Coordinates of C-alpha atoms in Angstrom, one line a residue:
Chain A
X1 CA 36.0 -41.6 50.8
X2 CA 36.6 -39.0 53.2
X3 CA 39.7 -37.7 51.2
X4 CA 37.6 -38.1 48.2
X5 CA 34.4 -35.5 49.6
X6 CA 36.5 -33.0 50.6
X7 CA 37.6 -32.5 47.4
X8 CA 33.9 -32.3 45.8
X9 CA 33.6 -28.4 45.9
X10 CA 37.2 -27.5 44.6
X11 CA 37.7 -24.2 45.7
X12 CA 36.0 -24.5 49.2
X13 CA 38.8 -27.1 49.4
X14 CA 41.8 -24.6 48.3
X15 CA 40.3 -22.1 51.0
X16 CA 40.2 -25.0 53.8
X17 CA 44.1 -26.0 53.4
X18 CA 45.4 -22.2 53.1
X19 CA 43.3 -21.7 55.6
X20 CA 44.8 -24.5 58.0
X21 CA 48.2 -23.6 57.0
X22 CA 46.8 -20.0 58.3
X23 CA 45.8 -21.1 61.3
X24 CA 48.2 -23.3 62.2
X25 CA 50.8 -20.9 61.4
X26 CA 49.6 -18.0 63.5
X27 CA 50.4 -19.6 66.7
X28 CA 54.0 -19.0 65.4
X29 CA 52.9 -16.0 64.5
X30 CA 52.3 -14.7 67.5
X31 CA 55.5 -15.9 69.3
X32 CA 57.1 -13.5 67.1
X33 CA 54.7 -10.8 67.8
X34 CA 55.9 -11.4 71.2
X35 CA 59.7 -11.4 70.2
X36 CA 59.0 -8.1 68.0
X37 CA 59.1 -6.9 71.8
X38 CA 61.3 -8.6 73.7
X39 CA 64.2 -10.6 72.9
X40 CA 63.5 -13.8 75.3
X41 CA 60.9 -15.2 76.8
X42 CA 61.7 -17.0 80.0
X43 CA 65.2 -17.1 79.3
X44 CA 64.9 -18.4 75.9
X45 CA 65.8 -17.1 72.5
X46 CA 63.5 -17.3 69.5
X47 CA 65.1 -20.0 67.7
X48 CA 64.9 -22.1 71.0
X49 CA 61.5 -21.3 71.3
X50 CA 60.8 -22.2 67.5
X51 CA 62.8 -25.6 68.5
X52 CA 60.3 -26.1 71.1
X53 CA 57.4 -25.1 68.7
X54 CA 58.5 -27.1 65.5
X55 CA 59.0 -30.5 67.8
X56 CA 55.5 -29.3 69.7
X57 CA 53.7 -28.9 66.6
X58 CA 55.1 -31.4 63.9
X59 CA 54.1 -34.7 66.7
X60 CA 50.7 -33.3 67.6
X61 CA 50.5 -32.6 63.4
X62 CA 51.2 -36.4 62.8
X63 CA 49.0 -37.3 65.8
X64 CA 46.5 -35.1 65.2
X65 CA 46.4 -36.6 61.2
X66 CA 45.7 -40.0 62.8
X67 CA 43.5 -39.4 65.6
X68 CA 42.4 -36.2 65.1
X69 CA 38.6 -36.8 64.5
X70 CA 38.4 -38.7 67.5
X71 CA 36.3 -35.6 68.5
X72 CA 33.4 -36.5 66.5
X73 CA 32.9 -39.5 68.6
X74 CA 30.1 -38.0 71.3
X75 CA 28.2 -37.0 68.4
X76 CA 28.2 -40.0 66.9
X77 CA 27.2 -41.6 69.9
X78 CA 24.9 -39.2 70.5
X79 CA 23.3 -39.8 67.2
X80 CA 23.7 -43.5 67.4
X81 CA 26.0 -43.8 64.1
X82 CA 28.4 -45.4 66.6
X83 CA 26.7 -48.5 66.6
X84 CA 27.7 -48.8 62.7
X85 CA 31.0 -49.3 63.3
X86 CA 31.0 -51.7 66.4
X87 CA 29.4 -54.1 63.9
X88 CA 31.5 -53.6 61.1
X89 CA 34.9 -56.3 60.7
X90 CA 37.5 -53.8 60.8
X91 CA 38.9 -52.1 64.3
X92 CA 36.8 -50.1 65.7
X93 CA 39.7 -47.4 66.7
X94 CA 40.9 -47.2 63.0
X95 CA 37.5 -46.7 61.7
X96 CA 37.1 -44.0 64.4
X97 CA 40.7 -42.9 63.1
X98 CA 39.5 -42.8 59.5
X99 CA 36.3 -41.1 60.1
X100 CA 35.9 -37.7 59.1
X101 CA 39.9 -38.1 57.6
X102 CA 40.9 -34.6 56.4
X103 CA 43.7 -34.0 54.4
X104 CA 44.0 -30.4 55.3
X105 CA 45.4 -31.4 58.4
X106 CA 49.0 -32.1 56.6
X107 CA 48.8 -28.0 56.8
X108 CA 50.0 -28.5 60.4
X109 CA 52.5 -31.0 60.1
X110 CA 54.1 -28.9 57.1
X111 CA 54.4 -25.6 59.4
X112 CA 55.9 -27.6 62.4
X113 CA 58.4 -29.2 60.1
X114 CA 59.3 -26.0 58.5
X115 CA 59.7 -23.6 61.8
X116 CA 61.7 -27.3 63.0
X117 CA 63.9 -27.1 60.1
X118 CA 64.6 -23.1 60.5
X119 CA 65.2 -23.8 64.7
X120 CA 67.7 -26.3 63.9
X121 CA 69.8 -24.2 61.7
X122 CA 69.6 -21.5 64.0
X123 CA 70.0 -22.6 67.4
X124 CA 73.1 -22.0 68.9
X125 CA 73.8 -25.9 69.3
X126 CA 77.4 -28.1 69.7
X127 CA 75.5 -30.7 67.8
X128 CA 77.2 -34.5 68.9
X129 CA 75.7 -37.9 67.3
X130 CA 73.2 -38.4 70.4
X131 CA 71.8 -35.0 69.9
X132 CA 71.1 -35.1 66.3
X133 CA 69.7 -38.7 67.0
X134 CA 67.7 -37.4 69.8
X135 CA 65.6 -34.9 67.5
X136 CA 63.5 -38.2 65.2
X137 CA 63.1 -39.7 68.0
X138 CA 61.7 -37.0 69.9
X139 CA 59.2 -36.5 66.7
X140 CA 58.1 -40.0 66.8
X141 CA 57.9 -40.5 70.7
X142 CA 55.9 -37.2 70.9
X143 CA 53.6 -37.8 68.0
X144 CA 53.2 -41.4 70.0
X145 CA 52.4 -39.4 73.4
X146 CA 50.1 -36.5 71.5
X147 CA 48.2 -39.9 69.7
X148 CA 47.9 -41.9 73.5
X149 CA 46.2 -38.5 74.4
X150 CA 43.5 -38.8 71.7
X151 CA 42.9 -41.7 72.4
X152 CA 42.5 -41.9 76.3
X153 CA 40.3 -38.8 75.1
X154 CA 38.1 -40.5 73.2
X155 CA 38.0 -43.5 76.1
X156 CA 37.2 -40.6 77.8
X157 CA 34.0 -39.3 75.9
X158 CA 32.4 -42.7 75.8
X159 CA 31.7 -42.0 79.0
X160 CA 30.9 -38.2 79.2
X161 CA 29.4 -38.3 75.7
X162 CA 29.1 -34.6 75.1
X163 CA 32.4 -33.8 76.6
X164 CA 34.4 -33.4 73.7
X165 CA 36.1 -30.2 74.8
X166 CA 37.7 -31.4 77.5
X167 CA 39.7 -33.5 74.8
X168 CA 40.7 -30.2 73.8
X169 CA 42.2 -29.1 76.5
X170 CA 44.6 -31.7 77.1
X171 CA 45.3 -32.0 73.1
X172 CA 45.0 -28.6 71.5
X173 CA 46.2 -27.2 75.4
X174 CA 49.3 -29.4 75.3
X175 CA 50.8 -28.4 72.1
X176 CA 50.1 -24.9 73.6
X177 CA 51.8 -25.7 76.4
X178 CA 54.4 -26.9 74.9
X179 CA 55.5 -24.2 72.4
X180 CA 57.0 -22.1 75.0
X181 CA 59.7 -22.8 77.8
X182 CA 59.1 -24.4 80.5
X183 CA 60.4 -21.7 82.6
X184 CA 57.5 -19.8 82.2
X185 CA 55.2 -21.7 84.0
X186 CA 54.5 -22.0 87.4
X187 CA 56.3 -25.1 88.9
X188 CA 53.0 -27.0 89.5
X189 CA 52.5 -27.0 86.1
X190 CA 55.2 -28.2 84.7
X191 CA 55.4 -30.9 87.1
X192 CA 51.5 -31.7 85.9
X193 CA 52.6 -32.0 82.7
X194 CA 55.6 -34.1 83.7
X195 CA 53.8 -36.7 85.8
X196 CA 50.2 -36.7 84.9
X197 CA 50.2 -36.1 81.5
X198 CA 53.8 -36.7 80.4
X199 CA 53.7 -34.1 77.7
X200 CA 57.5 -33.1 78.9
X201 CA 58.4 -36.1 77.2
X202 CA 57.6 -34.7 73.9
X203 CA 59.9 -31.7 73.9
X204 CA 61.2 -30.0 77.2
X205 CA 62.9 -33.0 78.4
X206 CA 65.1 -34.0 75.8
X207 CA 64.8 -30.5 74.2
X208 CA 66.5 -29.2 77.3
X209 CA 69.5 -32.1 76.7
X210 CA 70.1 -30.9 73.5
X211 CA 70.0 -27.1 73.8
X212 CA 72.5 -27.7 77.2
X213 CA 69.6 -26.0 79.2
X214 CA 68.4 -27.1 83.1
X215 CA 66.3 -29.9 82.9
X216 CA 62.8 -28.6 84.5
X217 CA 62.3 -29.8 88.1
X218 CA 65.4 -31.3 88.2
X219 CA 65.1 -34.6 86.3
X220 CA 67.9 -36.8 86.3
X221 CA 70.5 -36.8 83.2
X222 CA 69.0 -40.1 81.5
X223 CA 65.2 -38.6 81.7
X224 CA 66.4 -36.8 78.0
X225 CA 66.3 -40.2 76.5
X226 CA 63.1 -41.7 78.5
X227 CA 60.6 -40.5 75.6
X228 CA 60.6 -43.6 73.3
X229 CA 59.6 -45.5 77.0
X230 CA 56.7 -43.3 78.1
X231 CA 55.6 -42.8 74.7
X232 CA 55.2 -47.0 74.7
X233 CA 53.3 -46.9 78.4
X234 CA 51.3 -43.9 77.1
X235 CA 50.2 -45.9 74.2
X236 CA 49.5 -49.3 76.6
X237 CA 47.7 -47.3 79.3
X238 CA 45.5 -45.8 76.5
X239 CA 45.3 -48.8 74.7
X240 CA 43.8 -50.4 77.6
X241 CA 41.2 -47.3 78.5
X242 CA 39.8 -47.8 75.1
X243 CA 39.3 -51.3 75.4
X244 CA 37.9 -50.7 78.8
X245 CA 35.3 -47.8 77.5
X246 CA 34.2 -50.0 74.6
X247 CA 33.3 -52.7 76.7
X248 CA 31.3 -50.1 78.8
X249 CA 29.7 -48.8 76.1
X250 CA 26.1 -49.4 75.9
X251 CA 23.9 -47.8 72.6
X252 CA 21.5 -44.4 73.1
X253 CA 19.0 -47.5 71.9
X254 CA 16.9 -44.4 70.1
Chain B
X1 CA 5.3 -4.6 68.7
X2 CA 4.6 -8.1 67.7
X3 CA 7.6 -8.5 65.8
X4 CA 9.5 -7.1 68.6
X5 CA 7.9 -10.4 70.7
X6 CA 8.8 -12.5 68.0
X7 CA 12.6 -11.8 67.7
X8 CA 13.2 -12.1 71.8
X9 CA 10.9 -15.2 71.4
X10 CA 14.0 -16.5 69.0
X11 CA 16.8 -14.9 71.1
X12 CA 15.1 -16.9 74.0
X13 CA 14.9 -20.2 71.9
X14 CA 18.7 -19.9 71.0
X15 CA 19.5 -19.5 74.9
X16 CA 17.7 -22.2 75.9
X17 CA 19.2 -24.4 72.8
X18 CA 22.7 -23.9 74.3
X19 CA 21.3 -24.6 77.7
X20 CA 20.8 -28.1 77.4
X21 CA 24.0 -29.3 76.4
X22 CA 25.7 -29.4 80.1
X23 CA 28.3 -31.9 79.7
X24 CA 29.4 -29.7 76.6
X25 CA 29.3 -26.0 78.7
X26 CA 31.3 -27.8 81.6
X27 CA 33.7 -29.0 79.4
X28 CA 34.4 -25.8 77.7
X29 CA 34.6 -24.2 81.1
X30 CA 37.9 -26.7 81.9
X31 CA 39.2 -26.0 77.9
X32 CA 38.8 -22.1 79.0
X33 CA 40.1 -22.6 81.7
X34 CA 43.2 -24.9 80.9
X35 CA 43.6 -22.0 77.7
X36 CA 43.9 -19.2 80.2
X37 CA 46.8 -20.8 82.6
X38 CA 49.0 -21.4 79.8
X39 CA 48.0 -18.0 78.6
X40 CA 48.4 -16.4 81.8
X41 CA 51.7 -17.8 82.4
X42 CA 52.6 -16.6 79.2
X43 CA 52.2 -13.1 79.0
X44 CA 53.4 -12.9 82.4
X45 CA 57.2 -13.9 81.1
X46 CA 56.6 -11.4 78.7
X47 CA 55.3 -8.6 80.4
X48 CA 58.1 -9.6 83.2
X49 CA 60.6 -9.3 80.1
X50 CA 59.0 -5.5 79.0
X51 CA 56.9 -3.8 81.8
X52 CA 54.4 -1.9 80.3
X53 CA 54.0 -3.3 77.2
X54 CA 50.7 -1.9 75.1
X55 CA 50.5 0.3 77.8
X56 CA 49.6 -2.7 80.4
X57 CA 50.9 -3.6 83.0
X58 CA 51.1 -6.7 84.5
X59 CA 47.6 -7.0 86.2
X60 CA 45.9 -5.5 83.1
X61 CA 47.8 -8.3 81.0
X62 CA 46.4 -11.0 83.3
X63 CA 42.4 -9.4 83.3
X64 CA 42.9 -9.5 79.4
X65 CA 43.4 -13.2 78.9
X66 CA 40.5 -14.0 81.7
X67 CA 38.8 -11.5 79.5
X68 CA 39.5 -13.0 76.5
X69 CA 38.7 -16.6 77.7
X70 CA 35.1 -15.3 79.2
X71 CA 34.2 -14.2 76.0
X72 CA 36.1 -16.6 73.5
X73 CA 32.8 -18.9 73.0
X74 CA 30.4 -15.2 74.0
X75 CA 31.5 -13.9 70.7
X76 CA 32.2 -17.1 69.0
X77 CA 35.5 -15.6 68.2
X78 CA 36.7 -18.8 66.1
X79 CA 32.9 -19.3 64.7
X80 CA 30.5 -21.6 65.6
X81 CA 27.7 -19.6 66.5
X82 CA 24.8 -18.9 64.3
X83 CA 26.3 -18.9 61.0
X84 CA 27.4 -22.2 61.3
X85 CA 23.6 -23.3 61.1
X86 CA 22.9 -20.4 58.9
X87 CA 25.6 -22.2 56.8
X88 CA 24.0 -26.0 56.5
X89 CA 20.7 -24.2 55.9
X90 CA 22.1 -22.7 52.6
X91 CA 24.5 -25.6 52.0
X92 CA 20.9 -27.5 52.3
X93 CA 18.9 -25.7 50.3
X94 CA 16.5 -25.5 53.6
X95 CA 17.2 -22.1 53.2
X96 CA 14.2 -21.5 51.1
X97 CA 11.5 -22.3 53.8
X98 CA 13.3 -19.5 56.0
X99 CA 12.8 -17.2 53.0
X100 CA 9.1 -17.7 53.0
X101 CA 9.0 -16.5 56.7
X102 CA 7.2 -13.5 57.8
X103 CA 9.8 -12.7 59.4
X104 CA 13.3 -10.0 59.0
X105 CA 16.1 -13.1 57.6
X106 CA 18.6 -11.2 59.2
X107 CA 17.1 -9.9 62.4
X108 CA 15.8 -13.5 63.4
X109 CA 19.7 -15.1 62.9
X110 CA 20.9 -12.0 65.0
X111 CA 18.2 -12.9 67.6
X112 CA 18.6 -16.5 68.0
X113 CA 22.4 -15.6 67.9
X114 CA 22.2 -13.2 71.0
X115 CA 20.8 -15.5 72.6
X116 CA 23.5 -18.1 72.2
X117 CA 25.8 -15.6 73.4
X118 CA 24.4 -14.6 76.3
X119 CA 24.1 -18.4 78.0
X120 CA 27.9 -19.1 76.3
X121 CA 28.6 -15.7 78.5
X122 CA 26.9 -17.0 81.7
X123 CA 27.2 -20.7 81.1
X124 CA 30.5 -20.7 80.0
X125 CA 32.3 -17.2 80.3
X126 CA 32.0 -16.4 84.2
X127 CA 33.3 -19.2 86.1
X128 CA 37.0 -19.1 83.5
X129 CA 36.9 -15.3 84.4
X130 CA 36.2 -15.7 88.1
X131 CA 38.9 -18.4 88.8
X132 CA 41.0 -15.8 87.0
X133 CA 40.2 -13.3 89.9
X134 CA 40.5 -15.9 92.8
X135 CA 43.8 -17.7 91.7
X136 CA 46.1 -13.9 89.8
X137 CA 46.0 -10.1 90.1
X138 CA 43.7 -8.2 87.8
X139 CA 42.8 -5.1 87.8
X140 CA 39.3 -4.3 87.9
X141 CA 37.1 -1.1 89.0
X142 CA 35.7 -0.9 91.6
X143 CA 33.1 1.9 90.6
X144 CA 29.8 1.0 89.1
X145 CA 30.2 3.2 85.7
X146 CA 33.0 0.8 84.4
X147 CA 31.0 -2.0 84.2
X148 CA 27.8 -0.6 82.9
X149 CA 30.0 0.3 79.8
X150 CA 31.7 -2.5 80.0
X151 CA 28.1 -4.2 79.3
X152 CA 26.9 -1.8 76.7
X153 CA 30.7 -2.7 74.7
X154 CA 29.8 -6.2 75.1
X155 CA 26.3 -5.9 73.8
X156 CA 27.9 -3.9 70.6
X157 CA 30.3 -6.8 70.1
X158 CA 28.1 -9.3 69.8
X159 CA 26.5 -7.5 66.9
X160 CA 29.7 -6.8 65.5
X161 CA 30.8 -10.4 65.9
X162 CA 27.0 -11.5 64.3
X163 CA 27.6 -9.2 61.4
X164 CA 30.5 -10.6 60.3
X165 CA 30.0 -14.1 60.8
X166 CA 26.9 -13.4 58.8
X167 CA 28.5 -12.0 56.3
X168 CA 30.3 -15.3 55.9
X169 CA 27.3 -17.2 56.4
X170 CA 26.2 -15.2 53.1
X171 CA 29.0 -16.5 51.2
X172 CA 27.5 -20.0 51.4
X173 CA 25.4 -19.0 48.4
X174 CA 28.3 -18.7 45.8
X175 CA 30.7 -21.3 47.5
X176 CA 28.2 -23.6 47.9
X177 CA 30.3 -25.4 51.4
X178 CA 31.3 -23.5 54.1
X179 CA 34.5 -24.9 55.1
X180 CA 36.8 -23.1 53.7
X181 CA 34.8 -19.9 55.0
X182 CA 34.8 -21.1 58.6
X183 CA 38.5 -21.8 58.5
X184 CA 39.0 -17.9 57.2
X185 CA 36.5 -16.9 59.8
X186 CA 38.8 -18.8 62.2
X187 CA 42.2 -17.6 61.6
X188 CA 40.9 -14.0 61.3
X189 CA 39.0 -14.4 64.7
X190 CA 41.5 -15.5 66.5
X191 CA 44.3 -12.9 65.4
X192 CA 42.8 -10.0 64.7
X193 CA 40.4 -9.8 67.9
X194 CA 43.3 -10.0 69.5
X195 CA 43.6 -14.0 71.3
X196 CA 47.2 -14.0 70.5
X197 CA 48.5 -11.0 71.6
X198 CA 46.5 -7.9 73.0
X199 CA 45.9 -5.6 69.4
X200 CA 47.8 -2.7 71.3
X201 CA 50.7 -4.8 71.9
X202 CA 51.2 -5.1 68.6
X203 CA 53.8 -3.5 66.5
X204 CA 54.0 -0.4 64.4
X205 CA 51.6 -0.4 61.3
X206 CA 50.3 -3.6 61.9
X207 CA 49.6 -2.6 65.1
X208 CA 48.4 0.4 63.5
X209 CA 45.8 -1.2 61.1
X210 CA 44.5 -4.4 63.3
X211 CA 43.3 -1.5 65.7
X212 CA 41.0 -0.2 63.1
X213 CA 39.6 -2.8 61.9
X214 CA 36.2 -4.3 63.3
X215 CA 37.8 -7.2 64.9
X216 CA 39.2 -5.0 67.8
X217 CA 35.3 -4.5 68.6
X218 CA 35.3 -7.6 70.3
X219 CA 38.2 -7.8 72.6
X220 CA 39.9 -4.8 72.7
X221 CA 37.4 -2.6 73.2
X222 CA 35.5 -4.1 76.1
X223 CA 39.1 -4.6 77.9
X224 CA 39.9 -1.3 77.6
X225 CA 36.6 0.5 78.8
X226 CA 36.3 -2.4 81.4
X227 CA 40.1 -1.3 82.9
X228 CA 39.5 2.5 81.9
X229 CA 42.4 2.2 78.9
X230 CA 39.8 4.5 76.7
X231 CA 37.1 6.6 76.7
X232 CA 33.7 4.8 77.0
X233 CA 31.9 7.3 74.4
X234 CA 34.5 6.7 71.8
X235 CA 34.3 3.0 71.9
X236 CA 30.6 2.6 71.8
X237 CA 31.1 5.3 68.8
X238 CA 33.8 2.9 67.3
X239 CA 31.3 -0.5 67.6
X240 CA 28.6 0.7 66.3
X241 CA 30.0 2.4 63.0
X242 CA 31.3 -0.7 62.5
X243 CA 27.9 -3.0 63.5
X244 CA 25.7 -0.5 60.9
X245 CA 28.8 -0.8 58.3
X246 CA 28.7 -4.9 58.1
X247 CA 24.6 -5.3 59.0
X248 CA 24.1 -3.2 56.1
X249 CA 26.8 -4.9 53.6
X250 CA 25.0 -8.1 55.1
X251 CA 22.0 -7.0 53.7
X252 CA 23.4 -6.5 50.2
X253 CA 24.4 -9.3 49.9
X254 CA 21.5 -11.2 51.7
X255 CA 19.4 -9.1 48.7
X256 CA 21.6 -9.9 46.3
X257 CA 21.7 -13.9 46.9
X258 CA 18.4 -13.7 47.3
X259 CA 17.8 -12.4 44.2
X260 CA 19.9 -14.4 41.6
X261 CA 21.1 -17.3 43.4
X262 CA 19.7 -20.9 43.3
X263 CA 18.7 -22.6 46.0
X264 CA 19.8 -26.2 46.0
X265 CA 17.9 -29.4 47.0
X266 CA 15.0 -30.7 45.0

């Protein structure tokens, strides 16, 4: 239905997927603004940097296709539209999931693959079976780690329902974070976003095993291949905040 | 005089309307917030990597992104300001009753919309930009003269930013949806006001032309009169041109549309 709307006024439509692949691709943009200047950035080259970018941005893409109108949830909490789908027989997170479904977003997912599929052909690599393997599965864990993020942020908002932004931060923030090296941050940082929320586990981590680079804050040599396991006790811990916030949930009642 | 009580009456409306969401301005606080760390952090590698870069250095770098973070939502830099309403009101056809107002179309969006930017700029703006101060090295004056340009450059954004989101608003009547509008409003927000990269960091022509065009209103020119990068007579000269150039093109159209456009709804 969603799919189907969108496509109502035609040329608004054209316009709103150019325009995503626009915006999406600027980020990239900008990294090579910044290598127009310089020729590394924390130690990194640009096509380890676009390694880091195209595994960044193709998982939140995939993620972001699936959950990414969990956002809309406050207001429709706020409106009391929620209630419509607590009563309705399907699952209440795929209906979330499928609310609001837009079609543009594959704009994203087609600019991560694409910078990906230049960084891989560019990087300087010794490329062995376990580092070619490495790369699908770092896709799939991370677009499993970006999704638990949704949706822990959307457990989140039942409770703070005009909160959406804070989503934001750790969602659109994260793929931020995670286009560039984690040598530039400050070590609290990166050991926030290795503990707290383990975003490392998307890229850094195993990116670092394949590109032969220090691991950040010292992880141990196996921590490369730990993605598929967070990404599975991302998905349970969120899992069970969802279920947790639903059963919290009670109506505006307007 | 009366319609001089009207508009602020509007500009005060739009304030308060922002005002009451307060889980919403917190939480964009924290997104600013987060946005400007990994910013920060950043353009720190790269400015460790070329000192001097667009004629910053490092402190200057870092006051830009808080900069840019205070006045991210100010501006509406990605959209979402007045012309999204302005936008549904057209798509609506609700448009019409606004028409039939005794009252300046344009003048009362541009009211309502200062207003909004002045709480997002309080509300929202300050505490990103002061956390900035506490936690890295910027470089800001010390003198009084500074920031009272500074102000006057931020007051001359807004209208810039207003005009062309208006502009866009305006669209509305031909395209009919403003989706597609609001995602062009978006990408060209965000790069050419300069949230990826400071505009004078960029390079050669590109550089060259982004400078010129009214985006670097909004950014660009309050940085540099805020850290004394140009002169403060020059900028406001630069704003306004621009702010008379797209109110008056938004007035065009705003005839035109009026004129041979149908409104929609029944």
């Amino acid at each position: 239905m969603w799919v189907r709307s969108s496509m109502t006024y035609r040329a608004s439509f054209v316009v709103t997927v150019l325009g995503n692949l626009t915006v999406t691709g600027l980020d990239f943009v900008g990294i090579l603004l910044m290598f127009s200047q310089v020729d590394s950035l924390g130690g990194w080259s640009l096509p380890e940097v676009a390694f880091l970018y195209g595994l960044s941005v193709t998982s939140f893409g995939i993620a972001d296709l699936a959950f990414g109108s969990m956002d809309v949830l406050g207001a429709r909490m706020r409106d009391g539209s929620f209630d419509t789908l607590l009563v309705r027989p399907a699952p209440v997170l795929a209906q979330v999931g499928a609310d609001r479904f837009a079609l543009r977003r594959l704009g994203r997912i087609t600019q991560g693959a694409v910078v990906l599929g230049w960084a891989l052909v560019s990087v300087d690599v010794d490329w062995s079976a376990a580092k070619v393997l490495l790369v699908p599965v770092m896709v799939v864990s991370g677009a499993a780690i970006f999704s638990a993020v949704f949706v822990a942020g959307a457990a989140f908002q039942i409770y703070a329902q005009d909160a959406a932004e804070v989503q934001n931060a750790f969602t659109y923030g994260g793929t931020t974070l995670l286009q560039y090296p984690p040598t530039v941050f400050g070590k609290d940082l990166v050991r926030g976003a290795t503990f707290m929320v383990p975003l490392a586990f998307v890229n850094w981590v195993p990116a670092a095993h394949v590109l032969g680079r220090p691991y950040p804050i010292g992880l141990p040599g196996w921590a490369a291949f730990a993605s598929p396991l967070v990404a599975v006790v991302c998905c349970v811990l969120a899992g069970l905040a969802w279920r947790t916030g639903l059963r919290s949930y009670r109506s505006t009642g307007s | 005089m009366g319609s001089w009580r009207l508009y602020a009456a509007v500009a005060a409306g739009g304030f308060r309307r922002y005002a009451t969401y307060r889980a919403a301005t917190v939480a964009g606080v924290f997104t600013n917030t987060v946005f400007g760390v990994i910013l920060v952090y950043t353009y720190l590698a790269l400015w460790d990597q070329k000192p001097h870069l667009g004629g910053y250095d490092q402190a200057q770098a870092v006051t830009y992104v808080w900069l840019g973070q205070c006045l991210y939502a100010t501006l509406a830099i990605q959209g979402g300001g007045a012309e999204k309403d302005l936008m549904e009101r057209i798509r609506t056809g609700e448009i019409a009753v606004d028409l039939y107002r005794p009252a300046d179309l344009q003048l009362w969006w541009l009211a309502g919309d200062v207003g909004r930017a002045l709480f997002q700029m309080l509300g929202r703006g300050v505490i990103p930009f002061v956390f900035g101060a506490v936690f890295f090295p910027m470089a800001l004056p010390t003198d009084v003269a500074p920031w009272a340009a500074f102000t006057v450059t931020l007051l001359l954004a807004a209208v810039v930013s207003f005009a062309i989101r208006y502009l866009a608003a305006l669209s509305v009547f031909w395209l009919m949806d403003g989706m597609g509008v609001n995602q062009a409003l978006m990408v060209t927000g965000i790069f050419f006001s300069g949230m990826v990269l400071p505009l004078n960091a960029f390079p050669g022509t590109l550089g060259e032309v982004v400078r010129v065009l009214p985006w670097a209103a909004q950014i660009q020119m309050p940085a540099d009169v805020l850290m004394g990068e140009t002169d403060p007579l020059g900028a406001f000269a630069f704003q306004a041109a621009w702010a008379v150039a797209l109110l008056a093109a938004g007035r065009l159209m705003q005839s035109a549309a009026t004129r041979r456009v149908v409104v929609q709804g029944g």
